[in-house]
Short mmCIF file of C-alpha atoms in Angstrom, two decimals:
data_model
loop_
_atom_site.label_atom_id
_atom_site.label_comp_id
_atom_site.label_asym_id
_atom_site.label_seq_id
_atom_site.Cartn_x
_atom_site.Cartn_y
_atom_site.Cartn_z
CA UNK A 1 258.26 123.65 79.65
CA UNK A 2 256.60 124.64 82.80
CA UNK A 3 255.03 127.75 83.20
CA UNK A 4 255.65 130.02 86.77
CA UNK A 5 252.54 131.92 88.37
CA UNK A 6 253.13 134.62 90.50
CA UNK A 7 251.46 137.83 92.56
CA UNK A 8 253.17 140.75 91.59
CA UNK A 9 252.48 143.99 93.69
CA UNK A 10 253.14 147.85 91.69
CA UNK A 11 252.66 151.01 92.84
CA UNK A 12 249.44 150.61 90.90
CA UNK A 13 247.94 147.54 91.28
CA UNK A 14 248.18 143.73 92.52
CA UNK A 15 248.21 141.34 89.07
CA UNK A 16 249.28 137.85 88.79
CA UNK A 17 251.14 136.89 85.67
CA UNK A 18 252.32 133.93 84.05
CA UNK A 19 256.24 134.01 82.92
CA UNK A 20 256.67 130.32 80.15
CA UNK A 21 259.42 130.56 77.56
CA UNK A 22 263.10 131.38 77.09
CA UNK A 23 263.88 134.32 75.41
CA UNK A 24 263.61 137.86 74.94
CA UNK A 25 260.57 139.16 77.35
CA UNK A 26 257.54 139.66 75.33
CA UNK A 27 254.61 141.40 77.86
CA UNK A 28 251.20 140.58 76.50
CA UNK A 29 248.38 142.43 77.03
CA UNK A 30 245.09 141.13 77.07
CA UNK A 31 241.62 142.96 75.92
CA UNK A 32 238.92 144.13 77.27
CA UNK A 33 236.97 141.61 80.00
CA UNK A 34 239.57 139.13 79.44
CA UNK A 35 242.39 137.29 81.73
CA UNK A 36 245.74 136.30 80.87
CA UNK A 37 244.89 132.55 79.79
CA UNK A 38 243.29 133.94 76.90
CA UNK A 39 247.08 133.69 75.86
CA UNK A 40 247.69 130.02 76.81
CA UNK A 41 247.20 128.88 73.17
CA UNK A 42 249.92 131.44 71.65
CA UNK A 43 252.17 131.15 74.79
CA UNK A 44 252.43 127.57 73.95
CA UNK A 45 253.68 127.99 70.70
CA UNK A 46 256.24 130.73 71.22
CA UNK A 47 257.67 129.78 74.43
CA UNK A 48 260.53 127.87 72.64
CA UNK A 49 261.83 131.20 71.02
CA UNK A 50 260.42 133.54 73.51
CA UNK A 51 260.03 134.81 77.28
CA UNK A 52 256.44 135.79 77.66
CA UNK A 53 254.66 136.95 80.34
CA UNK A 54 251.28 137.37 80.40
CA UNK A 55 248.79 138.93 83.17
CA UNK A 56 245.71 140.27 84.02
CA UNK A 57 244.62 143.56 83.26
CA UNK A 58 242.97 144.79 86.70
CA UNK A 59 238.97 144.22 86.57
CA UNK A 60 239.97 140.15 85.67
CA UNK A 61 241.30 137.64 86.84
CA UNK A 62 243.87 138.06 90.26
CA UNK A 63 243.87 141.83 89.51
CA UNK A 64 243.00 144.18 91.54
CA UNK A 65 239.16 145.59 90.62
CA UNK A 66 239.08 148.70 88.27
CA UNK A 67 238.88 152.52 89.49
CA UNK A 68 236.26 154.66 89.12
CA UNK A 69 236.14 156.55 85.23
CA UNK A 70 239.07 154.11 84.65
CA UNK A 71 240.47 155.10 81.07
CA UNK A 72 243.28 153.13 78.49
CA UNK A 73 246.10 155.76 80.16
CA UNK A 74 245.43 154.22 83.40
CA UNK A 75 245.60 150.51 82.26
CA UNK A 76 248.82 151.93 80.13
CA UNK A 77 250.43 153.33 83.35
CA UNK A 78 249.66 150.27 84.66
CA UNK A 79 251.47 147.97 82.01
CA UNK A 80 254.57 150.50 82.24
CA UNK A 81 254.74 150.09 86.49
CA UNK A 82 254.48 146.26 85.93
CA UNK A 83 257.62 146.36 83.23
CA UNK A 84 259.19 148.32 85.69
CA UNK A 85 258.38 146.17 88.71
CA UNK A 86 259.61 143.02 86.86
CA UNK A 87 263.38 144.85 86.23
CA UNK A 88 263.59 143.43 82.71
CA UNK A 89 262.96 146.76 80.37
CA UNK A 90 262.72 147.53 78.28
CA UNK A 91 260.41 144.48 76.64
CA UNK A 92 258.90 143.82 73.52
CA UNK A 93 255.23 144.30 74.05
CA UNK A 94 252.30 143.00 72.24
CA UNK A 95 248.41 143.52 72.56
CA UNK A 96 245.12 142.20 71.16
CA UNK A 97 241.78 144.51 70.85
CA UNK A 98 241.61 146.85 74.02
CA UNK A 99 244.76 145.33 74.88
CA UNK A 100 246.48 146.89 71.67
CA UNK A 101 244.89 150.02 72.82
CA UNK A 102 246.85 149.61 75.95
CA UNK A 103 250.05 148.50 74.21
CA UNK A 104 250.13 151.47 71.74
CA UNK A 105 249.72 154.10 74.46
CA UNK A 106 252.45 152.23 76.42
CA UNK A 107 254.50 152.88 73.46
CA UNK A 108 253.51 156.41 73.14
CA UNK A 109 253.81 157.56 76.55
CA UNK A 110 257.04 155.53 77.59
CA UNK A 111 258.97 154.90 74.72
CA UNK A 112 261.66 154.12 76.94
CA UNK A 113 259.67 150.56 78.32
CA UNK A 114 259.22 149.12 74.74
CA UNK A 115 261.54 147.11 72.16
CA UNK A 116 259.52 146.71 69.74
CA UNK A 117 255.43 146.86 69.37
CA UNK A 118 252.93 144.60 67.81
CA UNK A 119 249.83 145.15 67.52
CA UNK A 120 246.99 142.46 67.05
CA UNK A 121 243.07 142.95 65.62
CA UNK A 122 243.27 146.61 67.46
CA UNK A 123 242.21 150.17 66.32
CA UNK A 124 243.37 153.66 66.92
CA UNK A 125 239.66 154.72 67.88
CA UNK A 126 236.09 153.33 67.64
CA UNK A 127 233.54 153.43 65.29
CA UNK A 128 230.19 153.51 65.67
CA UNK A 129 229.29 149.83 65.49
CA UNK A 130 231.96 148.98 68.15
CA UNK A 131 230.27 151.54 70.24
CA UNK A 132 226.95 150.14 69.77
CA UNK A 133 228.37 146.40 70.14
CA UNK A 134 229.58 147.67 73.86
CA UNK A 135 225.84 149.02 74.51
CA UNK A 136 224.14 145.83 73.68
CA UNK A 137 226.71 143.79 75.78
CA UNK A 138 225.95 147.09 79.19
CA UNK A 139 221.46 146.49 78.01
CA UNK A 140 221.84 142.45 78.71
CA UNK A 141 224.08 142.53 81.56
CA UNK A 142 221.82 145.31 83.43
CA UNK A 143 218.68 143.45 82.46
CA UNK A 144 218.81 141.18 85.55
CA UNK A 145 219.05 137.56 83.51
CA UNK A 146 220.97 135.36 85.52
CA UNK A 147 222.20 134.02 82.42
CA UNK A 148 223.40 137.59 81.09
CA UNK A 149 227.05 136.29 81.21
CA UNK A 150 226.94 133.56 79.16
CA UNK A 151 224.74 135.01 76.53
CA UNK A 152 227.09 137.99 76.23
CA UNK A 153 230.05 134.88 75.25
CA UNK A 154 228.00 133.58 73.05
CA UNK A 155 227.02 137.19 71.21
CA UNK A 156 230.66 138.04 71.27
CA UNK A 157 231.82 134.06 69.86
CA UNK A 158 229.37 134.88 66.96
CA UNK A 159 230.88 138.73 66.36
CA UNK A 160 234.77 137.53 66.95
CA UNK A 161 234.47 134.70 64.61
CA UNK A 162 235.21 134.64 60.88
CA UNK A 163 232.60 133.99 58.27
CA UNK A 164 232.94 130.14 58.59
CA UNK A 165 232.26 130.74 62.26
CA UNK A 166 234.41 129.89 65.00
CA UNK A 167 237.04 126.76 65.02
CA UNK A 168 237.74 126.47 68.58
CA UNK A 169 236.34 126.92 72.05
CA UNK A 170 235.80 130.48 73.30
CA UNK A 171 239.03 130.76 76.78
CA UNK A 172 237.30 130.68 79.76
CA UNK A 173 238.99 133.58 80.39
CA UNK A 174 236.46 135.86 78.09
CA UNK A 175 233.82 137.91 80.40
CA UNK A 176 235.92 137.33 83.80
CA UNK A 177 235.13 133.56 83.72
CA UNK A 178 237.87 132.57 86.22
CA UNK A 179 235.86 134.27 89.24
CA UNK A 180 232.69 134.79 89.57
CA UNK A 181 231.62 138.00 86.99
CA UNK A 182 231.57 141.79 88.00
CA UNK A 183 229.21 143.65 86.92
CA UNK A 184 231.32 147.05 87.84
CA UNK A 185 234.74 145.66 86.49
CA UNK A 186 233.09 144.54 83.28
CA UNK A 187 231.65 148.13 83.22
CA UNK A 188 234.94 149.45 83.90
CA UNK A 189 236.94 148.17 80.79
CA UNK A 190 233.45 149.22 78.55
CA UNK A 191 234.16 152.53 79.59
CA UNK A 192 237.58 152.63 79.08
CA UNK A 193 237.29 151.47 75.65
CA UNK A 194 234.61 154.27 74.54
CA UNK A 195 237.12 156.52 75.52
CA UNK A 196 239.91 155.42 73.82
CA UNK A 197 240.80 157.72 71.21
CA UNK A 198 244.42 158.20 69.71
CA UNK A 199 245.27 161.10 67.78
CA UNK A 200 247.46 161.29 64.84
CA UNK A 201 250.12 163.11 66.80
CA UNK A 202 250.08 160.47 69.42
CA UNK A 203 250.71 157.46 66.55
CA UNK A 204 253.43 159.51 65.15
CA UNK A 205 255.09 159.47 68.22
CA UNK A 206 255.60 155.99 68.69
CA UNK A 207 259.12 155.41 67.92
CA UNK A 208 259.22 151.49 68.51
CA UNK A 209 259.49 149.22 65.30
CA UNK A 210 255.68 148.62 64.75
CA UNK A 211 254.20 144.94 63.72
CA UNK A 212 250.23 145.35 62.76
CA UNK A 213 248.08 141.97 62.27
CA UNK A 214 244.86 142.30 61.41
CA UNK A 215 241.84 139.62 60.43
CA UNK A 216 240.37 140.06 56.96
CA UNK A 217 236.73 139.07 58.19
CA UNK A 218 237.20 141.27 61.47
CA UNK A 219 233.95 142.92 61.88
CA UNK A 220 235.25 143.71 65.23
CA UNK A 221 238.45 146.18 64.70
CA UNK A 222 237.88 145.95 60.90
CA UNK A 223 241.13 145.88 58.71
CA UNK A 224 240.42 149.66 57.82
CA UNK A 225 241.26 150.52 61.10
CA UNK A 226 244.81 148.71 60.84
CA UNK A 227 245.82 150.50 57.35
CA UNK A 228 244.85 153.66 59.87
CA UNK A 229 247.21 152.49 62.48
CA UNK A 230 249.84 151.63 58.99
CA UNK A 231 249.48 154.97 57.74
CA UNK A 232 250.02 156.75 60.93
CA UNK A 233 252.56 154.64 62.60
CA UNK A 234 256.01 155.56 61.15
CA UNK A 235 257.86 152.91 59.89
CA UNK A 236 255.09 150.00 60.74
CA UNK A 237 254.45 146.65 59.13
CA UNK A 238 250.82 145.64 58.07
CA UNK A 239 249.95 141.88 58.08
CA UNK A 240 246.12 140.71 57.10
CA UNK A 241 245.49 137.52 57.32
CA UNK A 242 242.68 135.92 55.07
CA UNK A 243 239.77 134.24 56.39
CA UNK A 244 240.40 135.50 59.88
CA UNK A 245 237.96 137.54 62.09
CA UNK A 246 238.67 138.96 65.99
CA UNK A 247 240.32 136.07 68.00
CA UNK A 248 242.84 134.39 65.55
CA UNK A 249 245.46 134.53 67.91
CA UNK A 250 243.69 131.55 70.15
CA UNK A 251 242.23 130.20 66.59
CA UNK A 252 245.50 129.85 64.81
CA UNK A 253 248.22 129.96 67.13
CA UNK A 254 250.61 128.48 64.66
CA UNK A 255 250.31 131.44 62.06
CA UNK A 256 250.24 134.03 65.07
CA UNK A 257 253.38 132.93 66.57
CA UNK A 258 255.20 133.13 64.13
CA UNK A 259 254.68 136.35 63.00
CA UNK A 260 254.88 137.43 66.61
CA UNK A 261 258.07 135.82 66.80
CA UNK A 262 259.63 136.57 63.53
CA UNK A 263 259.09 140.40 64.56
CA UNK A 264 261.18 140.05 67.63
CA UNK A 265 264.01 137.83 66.27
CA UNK A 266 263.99 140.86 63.19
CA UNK A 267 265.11 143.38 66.35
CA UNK A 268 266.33 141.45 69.10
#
C-alpha cells in the first residue's frame, strides 16, 4: 500500500503529511523535536484497518518554523486548522509524549474535531525530572559542540528505552534529523512543553472516549502520570504495558497497533 505525501497550507501553518491506510482517519501527532516518520513503523501496521495521516508539527520536518513563546494551545490550534483543512472531521486522534499533550488539548478545546482520543506515554503536566531532562538537552545544545545533536539522540535513546535498553534504531526523525537541526525550533517545542500544564477541569472536559497506553519502565512520562490522566479523564481506558519504556510505539509496533486499532473499531 503506497503511502501519498503532500504540502498542506492552514490558516496557521504550512505542514506536509503523509495519508497510508484505508479506513477511518486517525491524525497522529508527533512529540516534541520529532517529524512525522517517527510514525512509519506503526503506520505500517495499521494501515490495513486504518486511514492515518501523519505530519509534522511546525519546528520539524516540512513545517513551517515555530513562533516566538510558542505554547501546546498553539500547536493544538494548529492540529484543529489542519483537521479542518483536510474536510474529514471529525477524526480519531492519537498522540505520543508532547504530542499527547497536543492531542488532549485538541480534545479539550474542540471537542467537536475528535472521535475518539488515545493517548500514548503522555502526561497531564511535568515533573521535575522531565523539567530537568529538557535543561540538560538546552546546556549541550548551547555549549557550541558540533556534535551537540547527536549526543542529545543518544542521551534521549538511553532515557526512552526500557531497562533492557533499546531494541531498535532511534527514527531519524528524533531531534529534526530530516533537515539540518534548529537550534530555535528545537528551543521552541522545549518551551512549549515546560509550559504545558492541564488542569483537572480541563481533563474533565474532554468528552471523547479516552484510550491511555502507558510503558511500565517509562522514566520519561512515568505510568503515575497515566493513572493521573485515568483518574481525571471521564470514562478513559488505562493500558500499561510491561517491560516498555518511552518509544514503544516504534519498538513494538505490533502490540501498539492493535490497541490503537481495537480502540477505533470499539467506536467507529
Amino acid at each position: 500500500m503506497e503511502a501519498i505525501i503532500e504540502t498542506i497550507t492552514t490558516p496557521s501553518f504550512t505542514t506536509e503529511i503523509m495519508r497510508k491506510g484505508e479506513g477511518p482517519t486517525l491524525l497522529m501527532i508527533m512529540g516534541g523535536g520529532t517529524g512525522k516518520g517517527a510514525w512509519n513503523a506503526l503506520v505500517d501496521e495499521l494501515a490495513s484497518r486504518v486511514h492515518c495521516v501523519t505530519y509534522d508539527n511546525r519546528g520539524t520536518g516540512s513545517a513551517s518554523d515555530v513562533v516566538d513563546d510558542m505554547s501546546i494551545e498553539d500547536l493544538a490550534r494548529d492540529a484543529a486548522a489542519l483537521i479542518e483543512v483536510l474536510g474529514e472531521g471529525p477524526v480519531h486522534v492519537c498522540g505520543v509524549s508532547m504530542g499527547g499533550f497536543i492531542a488532549m488539548r485538541l480534545a479539550a478545546m474542540r471537542p467537536d474535531l475528535v472521535v475518539t482520543l488515545t493517548l500514548h506515554a503522555t502526561s497531564a503536566k511535568l515533573d521535575q525530572r522531565t523539567v530537568d531532562s529538557g535543561r540538560f538537552r538546552l546546556e549541550l545544545l548551547e555549549s557550541g559542540l558540533e556534535e551537540a545533536p547527536k549526543f542529545v539522540r543518544k542521551f534521549l535513546r538511553m532515557i526512552a528505552a526500557s531497562a533492557e535498553g533499546m531494541q531498535t534504531q532511534l527514527p531519524r526523525d528524533v531531534v529534526s534529523h530530516t533537515r539540518e537541526f534548529s537550534m530555535r525550533n528545537y528551543m521552541g517545542h522545549v518551551n512549549a512543553i515546560w509550559g504545558h500544564d492541564m488542569s483537572q477541569e480541563d481533563l474533565a472536559s474532554i468528552s471523547a472516549p479516552t484510550l491511555i497506553t502507558a510503558g511500565a519502565q517509562d522514566i520519561m512520562t512515568p505510568p503515575d502520570n497515566s493513572r493521573h490522566l485515568h483518574e481525571s479523564i471521564p470514562g478513559s481506558r488505562l493500558v500499561t504495558i510491561n517491560g516498555a519504556g518511552h518509544v514503544y510505539y516504534f519498538e513494538d509496533p505490533v502490540l501498539t497497533a492493535a490497541l490503537q486499532s481495537g480502540w477505533i473499531a470499539q467506536h467507529a
